[in-house]
GROMACS .gro file of C-alpha atoms in nm:
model
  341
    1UNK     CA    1   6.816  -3.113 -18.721
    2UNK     CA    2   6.757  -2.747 -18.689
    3UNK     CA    3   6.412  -2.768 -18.828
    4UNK     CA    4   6.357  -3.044 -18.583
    5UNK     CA    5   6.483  -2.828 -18.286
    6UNK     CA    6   6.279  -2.551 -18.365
    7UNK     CA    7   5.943  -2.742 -18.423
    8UNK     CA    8   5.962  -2.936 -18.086
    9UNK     CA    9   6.043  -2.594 -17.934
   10UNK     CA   10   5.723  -2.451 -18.072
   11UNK     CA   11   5.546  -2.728 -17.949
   12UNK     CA   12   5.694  -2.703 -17.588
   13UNK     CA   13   5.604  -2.327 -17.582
   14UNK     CA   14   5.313  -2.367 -17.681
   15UNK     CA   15   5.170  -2.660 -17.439
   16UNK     CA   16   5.350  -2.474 -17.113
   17UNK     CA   17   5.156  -2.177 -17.267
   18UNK     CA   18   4.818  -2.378 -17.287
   19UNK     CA   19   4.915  -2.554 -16.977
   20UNK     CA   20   4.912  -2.202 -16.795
   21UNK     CA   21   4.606  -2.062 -16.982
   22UNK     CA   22   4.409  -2.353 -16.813
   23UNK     CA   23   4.542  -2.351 -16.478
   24UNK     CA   24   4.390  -1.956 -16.505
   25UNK     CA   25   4.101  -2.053 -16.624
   26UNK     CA   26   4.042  -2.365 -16.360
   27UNK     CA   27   4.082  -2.166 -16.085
   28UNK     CA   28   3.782  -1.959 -16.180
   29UNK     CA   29   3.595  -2.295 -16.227
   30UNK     CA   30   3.633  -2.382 -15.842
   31UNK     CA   31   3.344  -2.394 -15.629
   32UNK     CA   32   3.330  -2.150 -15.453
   33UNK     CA   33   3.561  -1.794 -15.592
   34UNK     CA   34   3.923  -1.866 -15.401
   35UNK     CA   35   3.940  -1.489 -15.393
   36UNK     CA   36   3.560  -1.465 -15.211
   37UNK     CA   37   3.711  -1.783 -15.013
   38UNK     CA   38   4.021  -1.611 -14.879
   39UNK     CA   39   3.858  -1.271 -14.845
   40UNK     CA   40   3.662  -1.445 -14.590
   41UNK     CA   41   3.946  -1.614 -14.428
   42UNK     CA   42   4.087  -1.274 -14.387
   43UNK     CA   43   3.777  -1.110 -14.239
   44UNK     CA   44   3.745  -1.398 -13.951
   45UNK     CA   45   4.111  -1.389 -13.844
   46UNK     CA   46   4.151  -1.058 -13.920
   47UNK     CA   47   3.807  -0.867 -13.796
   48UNK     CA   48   4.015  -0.499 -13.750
   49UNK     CA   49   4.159  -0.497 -14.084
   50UNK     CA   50   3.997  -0.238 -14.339
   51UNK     CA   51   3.835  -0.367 -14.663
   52UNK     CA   52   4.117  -0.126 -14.849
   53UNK     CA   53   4.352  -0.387 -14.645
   54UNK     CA   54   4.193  -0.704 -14.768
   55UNK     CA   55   4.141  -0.666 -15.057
   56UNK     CA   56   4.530  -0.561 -15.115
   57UNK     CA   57   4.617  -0.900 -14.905
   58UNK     CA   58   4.418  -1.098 -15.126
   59UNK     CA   59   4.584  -0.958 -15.435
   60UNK     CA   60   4.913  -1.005 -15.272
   61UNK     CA   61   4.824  -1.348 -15.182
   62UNK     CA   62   4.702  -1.494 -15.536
   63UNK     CA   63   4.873  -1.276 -15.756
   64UNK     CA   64   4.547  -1.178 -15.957
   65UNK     CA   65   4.336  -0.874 -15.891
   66UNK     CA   66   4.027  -0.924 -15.907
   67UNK     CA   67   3.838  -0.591 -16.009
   68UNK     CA   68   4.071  -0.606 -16.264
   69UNK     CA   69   3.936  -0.656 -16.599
   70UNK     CA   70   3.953  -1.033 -16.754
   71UNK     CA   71   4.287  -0.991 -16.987
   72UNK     CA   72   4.427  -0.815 -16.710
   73UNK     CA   73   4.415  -1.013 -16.521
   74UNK     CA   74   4.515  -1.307 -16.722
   75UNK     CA   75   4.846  -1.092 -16.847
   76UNK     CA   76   4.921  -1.025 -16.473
   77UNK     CA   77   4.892  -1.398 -16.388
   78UNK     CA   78   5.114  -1.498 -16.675
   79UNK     CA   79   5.394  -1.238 -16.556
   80UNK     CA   80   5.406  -1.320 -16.185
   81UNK     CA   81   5.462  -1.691 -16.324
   82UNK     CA   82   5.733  -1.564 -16.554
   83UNK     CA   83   5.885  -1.339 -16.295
   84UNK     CA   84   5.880  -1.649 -16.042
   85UNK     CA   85   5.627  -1.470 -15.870
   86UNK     CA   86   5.356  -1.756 -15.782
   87UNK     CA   87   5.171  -1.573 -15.481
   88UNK     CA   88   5.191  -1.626 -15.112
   89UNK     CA   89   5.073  -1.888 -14.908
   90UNK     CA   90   4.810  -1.887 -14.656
   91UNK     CA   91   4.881  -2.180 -14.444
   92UNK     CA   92   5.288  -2.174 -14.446
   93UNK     CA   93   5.280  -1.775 -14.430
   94UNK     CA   94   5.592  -1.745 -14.695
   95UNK     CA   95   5.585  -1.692 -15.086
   96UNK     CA   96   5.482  -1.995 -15.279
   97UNK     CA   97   5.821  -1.983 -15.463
   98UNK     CA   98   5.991  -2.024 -15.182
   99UNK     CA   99   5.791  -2.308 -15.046
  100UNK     CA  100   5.800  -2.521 -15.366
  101UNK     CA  101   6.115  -2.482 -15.440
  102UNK     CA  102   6.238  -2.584 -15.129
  103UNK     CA  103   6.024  -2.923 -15.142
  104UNK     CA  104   6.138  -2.998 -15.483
  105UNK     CA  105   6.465  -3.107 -15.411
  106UNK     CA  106   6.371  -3.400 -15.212
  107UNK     CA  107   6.076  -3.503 -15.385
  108UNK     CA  108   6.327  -3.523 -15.722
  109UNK     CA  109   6.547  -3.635 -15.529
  110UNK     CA  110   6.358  -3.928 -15.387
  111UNK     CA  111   6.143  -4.008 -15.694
  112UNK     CA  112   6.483  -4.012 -15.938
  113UNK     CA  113   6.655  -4.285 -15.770
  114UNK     CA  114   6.346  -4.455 -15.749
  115UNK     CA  115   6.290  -4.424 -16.135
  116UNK     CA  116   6.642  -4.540 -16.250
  117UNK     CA  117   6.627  -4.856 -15.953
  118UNK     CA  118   6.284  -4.945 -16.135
  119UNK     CA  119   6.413  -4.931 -16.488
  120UNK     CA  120   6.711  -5.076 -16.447
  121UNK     CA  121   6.533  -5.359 -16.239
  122UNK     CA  122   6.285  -5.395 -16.510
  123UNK     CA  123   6.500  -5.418 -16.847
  124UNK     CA  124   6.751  -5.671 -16.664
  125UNK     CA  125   6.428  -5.880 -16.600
  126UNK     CA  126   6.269  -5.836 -16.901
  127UNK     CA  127   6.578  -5.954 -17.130
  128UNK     CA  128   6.621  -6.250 -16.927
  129UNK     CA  129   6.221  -6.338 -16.948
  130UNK     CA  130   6.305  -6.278 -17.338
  131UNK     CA  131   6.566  -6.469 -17.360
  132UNK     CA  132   6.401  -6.741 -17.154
  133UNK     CA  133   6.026  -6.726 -17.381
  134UNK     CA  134   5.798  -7.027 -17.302
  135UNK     CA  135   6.006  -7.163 -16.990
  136UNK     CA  136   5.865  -7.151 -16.654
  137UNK     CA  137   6.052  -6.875 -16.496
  138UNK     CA  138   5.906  -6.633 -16.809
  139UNK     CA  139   5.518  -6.761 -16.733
  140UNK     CA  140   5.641  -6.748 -16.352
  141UNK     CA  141   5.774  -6.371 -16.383
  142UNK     CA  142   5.528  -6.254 -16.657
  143UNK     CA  143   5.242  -6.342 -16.370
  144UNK     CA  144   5.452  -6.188 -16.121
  145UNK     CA  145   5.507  -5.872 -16.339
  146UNK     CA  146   5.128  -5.844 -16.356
  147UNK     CA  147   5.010  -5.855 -16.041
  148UNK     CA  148   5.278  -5.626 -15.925
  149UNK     CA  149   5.196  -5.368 -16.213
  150UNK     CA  150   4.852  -5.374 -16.100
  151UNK     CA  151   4.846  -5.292 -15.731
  152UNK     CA  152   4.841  -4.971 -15.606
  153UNK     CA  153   5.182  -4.794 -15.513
  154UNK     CA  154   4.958  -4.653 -15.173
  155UNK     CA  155   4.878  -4.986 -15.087
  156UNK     CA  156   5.226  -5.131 -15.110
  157UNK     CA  157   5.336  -4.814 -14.900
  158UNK     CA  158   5.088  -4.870 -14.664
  159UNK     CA  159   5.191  -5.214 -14.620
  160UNK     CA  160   5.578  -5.117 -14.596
  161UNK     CA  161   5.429  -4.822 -14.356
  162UNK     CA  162   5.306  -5.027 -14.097
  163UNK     CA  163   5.548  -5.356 -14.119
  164UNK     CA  164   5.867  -5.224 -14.139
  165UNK     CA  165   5.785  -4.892 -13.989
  166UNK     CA  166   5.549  -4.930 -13.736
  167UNK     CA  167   5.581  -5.317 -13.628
  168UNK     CA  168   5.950  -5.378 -13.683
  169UNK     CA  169   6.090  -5.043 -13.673
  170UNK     CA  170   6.396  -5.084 -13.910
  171UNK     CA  171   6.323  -4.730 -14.077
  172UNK     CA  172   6.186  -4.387 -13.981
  173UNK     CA  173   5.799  -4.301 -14.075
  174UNK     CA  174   5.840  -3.933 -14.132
  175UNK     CA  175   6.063  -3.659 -14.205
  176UNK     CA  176   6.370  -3.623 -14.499
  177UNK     CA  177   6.637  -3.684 -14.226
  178UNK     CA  178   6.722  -3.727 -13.892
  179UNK     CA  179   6.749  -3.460 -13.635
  180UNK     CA  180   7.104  -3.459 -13.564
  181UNK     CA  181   7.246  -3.498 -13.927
  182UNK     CA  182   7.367  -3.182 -14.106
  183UNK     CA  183   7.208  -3.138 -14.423
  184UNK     CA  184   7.541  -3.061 -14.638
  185UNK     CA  185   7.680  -3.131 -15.014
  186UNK     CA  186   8.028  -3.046 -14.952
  187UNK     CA  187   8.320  -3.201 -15.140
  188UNK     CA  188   8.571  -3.053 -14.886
  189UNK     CA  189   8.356  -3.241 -14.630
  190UNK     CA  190   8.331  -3.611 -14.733
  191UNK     CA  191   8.235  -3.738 -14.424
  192UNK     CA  192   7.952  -3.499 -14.361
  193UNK     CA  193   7.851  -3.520 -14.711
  194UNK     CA  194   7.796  -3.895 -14.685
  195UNK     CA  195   7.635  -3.923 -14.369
  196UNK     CA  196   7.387  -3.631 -14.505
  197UNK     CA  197   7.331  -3.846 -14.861
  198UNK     CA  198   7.363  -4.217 -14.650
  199UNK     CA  199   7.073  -4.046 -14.383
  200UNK     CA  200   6.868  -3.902 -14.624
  201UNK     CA  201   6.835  -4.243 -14.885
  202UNK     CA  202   6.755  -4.404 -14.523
  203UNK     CA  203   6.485  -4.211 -14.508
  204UNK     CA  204   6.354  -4.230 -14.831
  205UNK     CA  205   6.422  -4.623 -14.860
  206UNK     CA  206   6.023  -4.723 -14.792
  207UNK     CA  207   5.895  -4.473 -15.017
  208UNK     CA  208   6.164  -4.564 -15.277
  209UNK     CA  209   6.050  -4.929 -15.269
  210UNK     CA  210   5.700  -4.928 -15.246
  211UNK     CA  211   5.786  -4.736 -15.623
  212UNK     CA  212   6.036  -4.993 -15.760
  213UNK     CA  213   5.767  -5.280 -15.630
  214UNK     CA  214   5.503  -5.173 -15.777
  215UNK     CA  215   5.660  -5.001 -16.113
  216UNK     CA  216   5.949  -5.235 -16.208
  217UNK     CA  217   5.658  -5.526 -16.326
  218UNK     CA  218   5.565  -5.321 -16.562
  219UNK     CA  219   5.902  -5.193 -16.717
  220UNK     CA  220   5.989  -5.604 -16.740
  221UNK     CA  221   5.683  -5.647 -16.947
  222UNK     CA  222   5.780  -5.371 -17.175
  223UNK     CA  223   6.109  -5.485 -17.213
  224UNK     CA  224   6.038  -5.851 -17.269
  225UNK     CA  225   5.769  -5.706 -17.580
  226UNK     CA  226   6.064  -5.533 -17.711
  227UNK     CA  227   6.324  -5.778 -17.732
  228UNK     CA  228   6.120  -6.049 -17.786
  229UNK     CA  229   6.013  -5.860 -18.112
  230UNK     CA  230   6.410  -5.770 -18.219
  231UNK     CA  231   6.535  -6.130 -18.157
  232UNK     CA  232   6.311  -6.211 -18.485
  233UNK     CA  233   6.424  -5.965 -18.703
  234UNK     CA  234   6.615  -6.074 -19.018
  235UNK     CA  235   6.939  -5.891 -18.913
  236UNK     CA  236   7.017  -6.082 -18.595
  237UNK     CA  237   7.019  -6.427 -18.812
  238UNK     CA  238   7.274  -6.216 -19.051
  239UNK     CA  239   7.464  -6.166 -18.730
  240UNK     CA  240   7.442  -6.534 -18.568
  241UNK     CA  241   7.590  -6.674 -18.990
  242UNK     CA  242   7.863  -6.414 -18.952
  243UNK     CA  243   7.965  -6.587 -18.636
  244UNK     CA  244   7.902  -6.292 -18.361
  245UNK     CA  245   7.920  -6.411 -18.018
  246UNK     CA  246   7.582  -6.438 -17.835
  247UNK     CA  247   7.685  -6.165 -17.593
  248UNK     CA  248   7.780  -5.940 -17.856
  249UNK     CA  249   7.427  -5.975 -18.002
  250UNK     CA  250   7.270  -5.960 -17.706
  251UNK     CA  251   7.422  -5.620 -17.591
  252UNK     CA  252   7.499  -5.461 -17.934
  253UNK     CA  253   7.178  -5.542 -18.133
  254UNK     CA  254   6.875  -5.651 -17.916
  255UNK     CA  255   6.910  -5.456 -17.585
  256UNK     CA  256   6.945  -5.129 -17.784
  257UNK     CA  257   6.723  -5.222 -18.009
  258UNK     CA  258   6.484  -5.312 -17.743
  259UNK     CA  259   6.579  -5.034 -17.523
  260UNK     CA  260   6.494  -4.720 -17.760
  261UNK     CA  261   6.157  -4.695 -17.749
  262UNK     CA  262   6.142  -4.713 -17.383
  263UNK     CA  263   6.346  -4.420 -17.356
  264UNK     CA  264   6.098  -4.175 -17.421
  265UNK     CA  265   5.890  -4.318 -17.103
  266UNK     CA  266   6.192  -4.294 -16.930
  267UNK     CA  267   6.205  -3.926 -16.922
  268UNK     CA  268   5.863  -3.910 -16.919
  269UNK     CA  269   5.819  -4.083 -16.580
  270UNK     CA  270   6.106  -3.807 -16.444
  271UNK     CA  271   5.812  -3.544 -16.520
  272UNK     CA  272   5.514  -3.771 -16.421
  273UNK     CA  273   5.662  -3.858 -16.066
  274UNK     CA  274   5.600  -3.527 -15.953
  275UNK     CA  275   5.259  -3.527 -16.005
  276UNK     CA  276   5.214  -3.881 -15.846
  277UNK     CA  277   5.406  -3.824 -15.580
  278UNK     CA  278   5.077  -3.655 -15.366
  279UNK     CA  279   4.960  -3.984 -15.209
  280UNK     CA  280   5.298  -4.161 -15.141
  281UNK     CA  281   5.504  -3.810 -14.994
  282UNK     CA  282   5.127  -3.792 -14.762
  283UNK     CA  283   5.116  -4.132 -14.652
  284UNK     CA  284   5.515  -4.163 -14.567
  285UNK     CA  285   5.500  -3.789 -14.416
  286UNK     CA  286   5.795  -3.672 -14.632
  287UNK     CA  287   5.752  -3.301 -14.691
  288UNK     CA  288   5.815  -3.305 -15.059
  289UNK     CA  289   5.627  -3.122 -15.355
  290UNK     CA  290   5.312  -3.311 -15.317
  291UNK     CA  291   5.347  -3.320 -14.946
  292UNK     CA  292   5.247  -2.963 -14.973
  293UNK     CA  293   4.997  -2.994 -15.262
  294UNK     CA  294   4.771  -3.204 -15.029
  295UNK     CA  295   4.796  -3.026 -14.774
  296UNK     CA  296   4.700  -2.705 -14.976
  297UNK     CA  297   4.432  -2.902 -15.136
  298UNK     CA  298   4.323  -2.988 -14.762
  299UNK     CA  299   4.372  -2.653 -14.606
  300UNK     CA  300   4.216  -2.425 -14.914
  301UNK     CA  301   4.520  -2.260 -14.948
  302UNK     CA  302   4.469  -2.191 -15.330
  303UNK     CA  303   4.770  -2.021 -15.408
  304UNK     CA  304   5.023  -2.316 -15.336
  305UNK     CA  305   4.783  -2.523 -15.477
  306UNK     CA  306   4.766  -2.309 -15.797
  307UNK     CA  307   5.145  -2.332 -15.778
  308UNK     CA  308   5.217  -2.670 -15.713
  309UNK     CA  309   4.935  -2.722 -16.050
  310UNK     CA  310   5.137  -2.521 -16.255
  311UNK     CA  311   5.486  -2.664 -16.141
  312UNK     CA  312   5.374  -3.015 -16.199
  313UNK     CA  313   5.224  -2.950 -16.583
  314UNK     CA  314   5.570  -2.794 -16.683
  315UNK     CA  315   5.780  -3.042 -16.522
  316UNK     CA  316   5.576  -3.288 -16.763
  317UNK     CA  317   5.625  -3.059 -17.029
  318UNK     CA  318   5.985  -3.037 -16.972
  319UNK     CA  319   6.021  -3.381 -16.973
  320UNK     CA  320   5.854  -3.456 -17.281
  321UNK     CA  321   6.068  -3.165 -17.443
  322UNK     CA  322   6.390  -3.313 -17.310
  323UNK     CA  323   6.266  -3.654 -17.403
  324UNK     CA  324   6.199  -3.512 -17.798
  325UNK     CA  325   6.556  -3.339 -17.858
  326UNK     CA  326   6.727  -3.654 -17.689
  327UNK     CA  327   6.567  -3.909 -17.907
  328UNK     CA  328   6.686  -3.821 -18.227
  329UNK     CA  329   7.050  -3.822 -18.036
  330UNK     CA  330   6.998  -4.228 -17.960
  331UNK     CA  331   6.797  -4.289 -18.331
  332UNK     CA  332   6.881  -4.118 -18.584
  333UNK     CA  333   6.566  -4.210 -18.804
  334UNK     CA  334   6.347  -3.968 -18.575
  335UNK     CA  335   6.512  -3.662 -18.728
  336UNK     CA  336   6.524  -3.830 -19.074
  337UNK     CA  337   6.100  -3.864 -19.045
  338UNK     CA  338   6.205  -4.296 -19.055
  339UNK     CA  339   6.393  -4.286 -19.332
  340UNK     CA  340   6.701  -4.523 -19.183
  341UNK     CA  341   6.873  -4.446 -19.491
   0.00000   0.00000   0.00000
């Protein structure tokens, strides 16, 4: 087990550490040099300001100096990012830190509830359709499944956007919550605390569906593979001849069975939502992580963008770390290399 730790470590290590090698390297890629870019910026809005001046913002803005040589550069980078230090925004005026990790929250926030709504949606569904191989409701659901899985979470959210938004009003179009409500976590203040939580799932609920819609087809599918594969291994007709109940089976040997290997992509789709979550936080105006990643994309503001890069490839990392420590927890035969014995 120790081994195991320590070798999944490594590897974690060393993809962040790749992860942030490219995202250095990328940015010198760009069309056009961000630090030429913002120089400019500076020069137009700023026409008194002394080149000594600029070039000391820029530095101060993207956290690399330039007349620097290469791998000092590069070891600058890499301690700013250590250090928390990610640069300063140009369009919000405040350090990129500071902006990120204040949009986080609701963008996990939003996306998690979303994630566990799908999945749990999708393995109920999918051991029924199981269960239920051949009949009409499977075919029925499996074409369902499909379709859904295939459509564009944007376009549902449009369509969500505009019907129950716009046209019939029943929840807000923009914002994390509403004006008047106190944003508080208190346990001393239950009431406060729930109308803060109550508001702010209100006004995630659109961008929360058009998610499960689209996503929990595809986790059905998976699900319905799985199980339909354990219900015909040898040990489950062991179990029926012992005379185990059905729901015993059911729970105790094919829905963990089934469940296990979409555990992994579990975790993984905590980490990948925050890179997908560009189009849907820009399209239902929610001022989450990727909220601010289009807009930085839009504006040229490279160093939130730079940021909001790097943030998103380590949350993926993370969750593929977490995922490999937490696996062999739930099946034993990982950290045995498949040897069940």
């Amino acid at each position: 087990m120790y081994e195991y730790f320590v070798k999944r470590t490594g590897q974690a290590i060393f993809t962040a550490f790749v992860v942030i090698t490219l995202s250095f390297g990328l940015v010198r890629l760009m069309p056009g040099n961000p630090a030429d870019q913002l120089r400019g910026q500076l020069i137009r809005n700023n026409p008194d300001l002394s080149q000594q001046e600029i070039n000391r913002r820029v530095e101060n803005y993207i956290n690399i100096d330039y007349s620097a040589p290469l791998h000092e550069q590069y070891l600058d980078y890499v301690a700013g990012i250590l250090r928390g230090d990610l640069g300063r925004s140009i369009s919000q005026n405040a350090p990129v830190s500071e902006i990120l990790g204040q949009a986080l929250p609701w963008t996990v926030f939003a996306f998690s509830v979303a994630i566990l709504l799908m999945f749990a949606v999708g393995i109920a569904l999918g051991a029924i359709m199981a269960y239920q191989e051949g009949t009409r409701f499977d075919v029925s659901t499996t074409g369902i499944g499909i379709v859904l899985n295939s459509t564009p979470n944007y376009v549902t959210a449009l369509l969500f956007l505009y019907v129950f938004g716009f046209t019939l009003g029943w929840f807000p179009t923009s914002g994390h919550i509403s004006s008047q409500v106190v944003p508080v976590v208190n346990p001393l203040r239950p009431v406060a605390t729930f109308q803060f939580v109550a508001d702010a799932v209100y006004h995630a609920s659109l961008l929360i569906a058009a998610v499960v819609i689209t996503g929990f087809g595809g986790v059905a599918l998976a699900m319905r593979g799985n199980s339909i594969q354990v219900l015909g291994e040898d040990y489950l007709r062991v179990a029926r001849l012992r005379g185990l109940s059905d729901t015993r089976i059911a729970l105790r040997y094919v829905a963990r069975n089934a469940i296990l290997p979409m555990y992994t992509g579990l975790l993984l789709a905590f980490g990948g939502v925050i890179g997908g979550s560009a189009i849907l936080e820009q399209v239902f105006t929610y001022p989450g992580l990727g909220y601010y990643i289009v807009a930085a994309v839009e504006g040229r503001d490279y160093p939130l963008m730079m940021g909001g890069f790097v943030l998103i490839t380590l949350a993926v990392v993370v969750g593929a770390f977490i995922a490999d420590l937490t696996y062999g927890l739930v099946d034993p035969r990982v950290t045995t290399g498949g040897d069940g014995s």
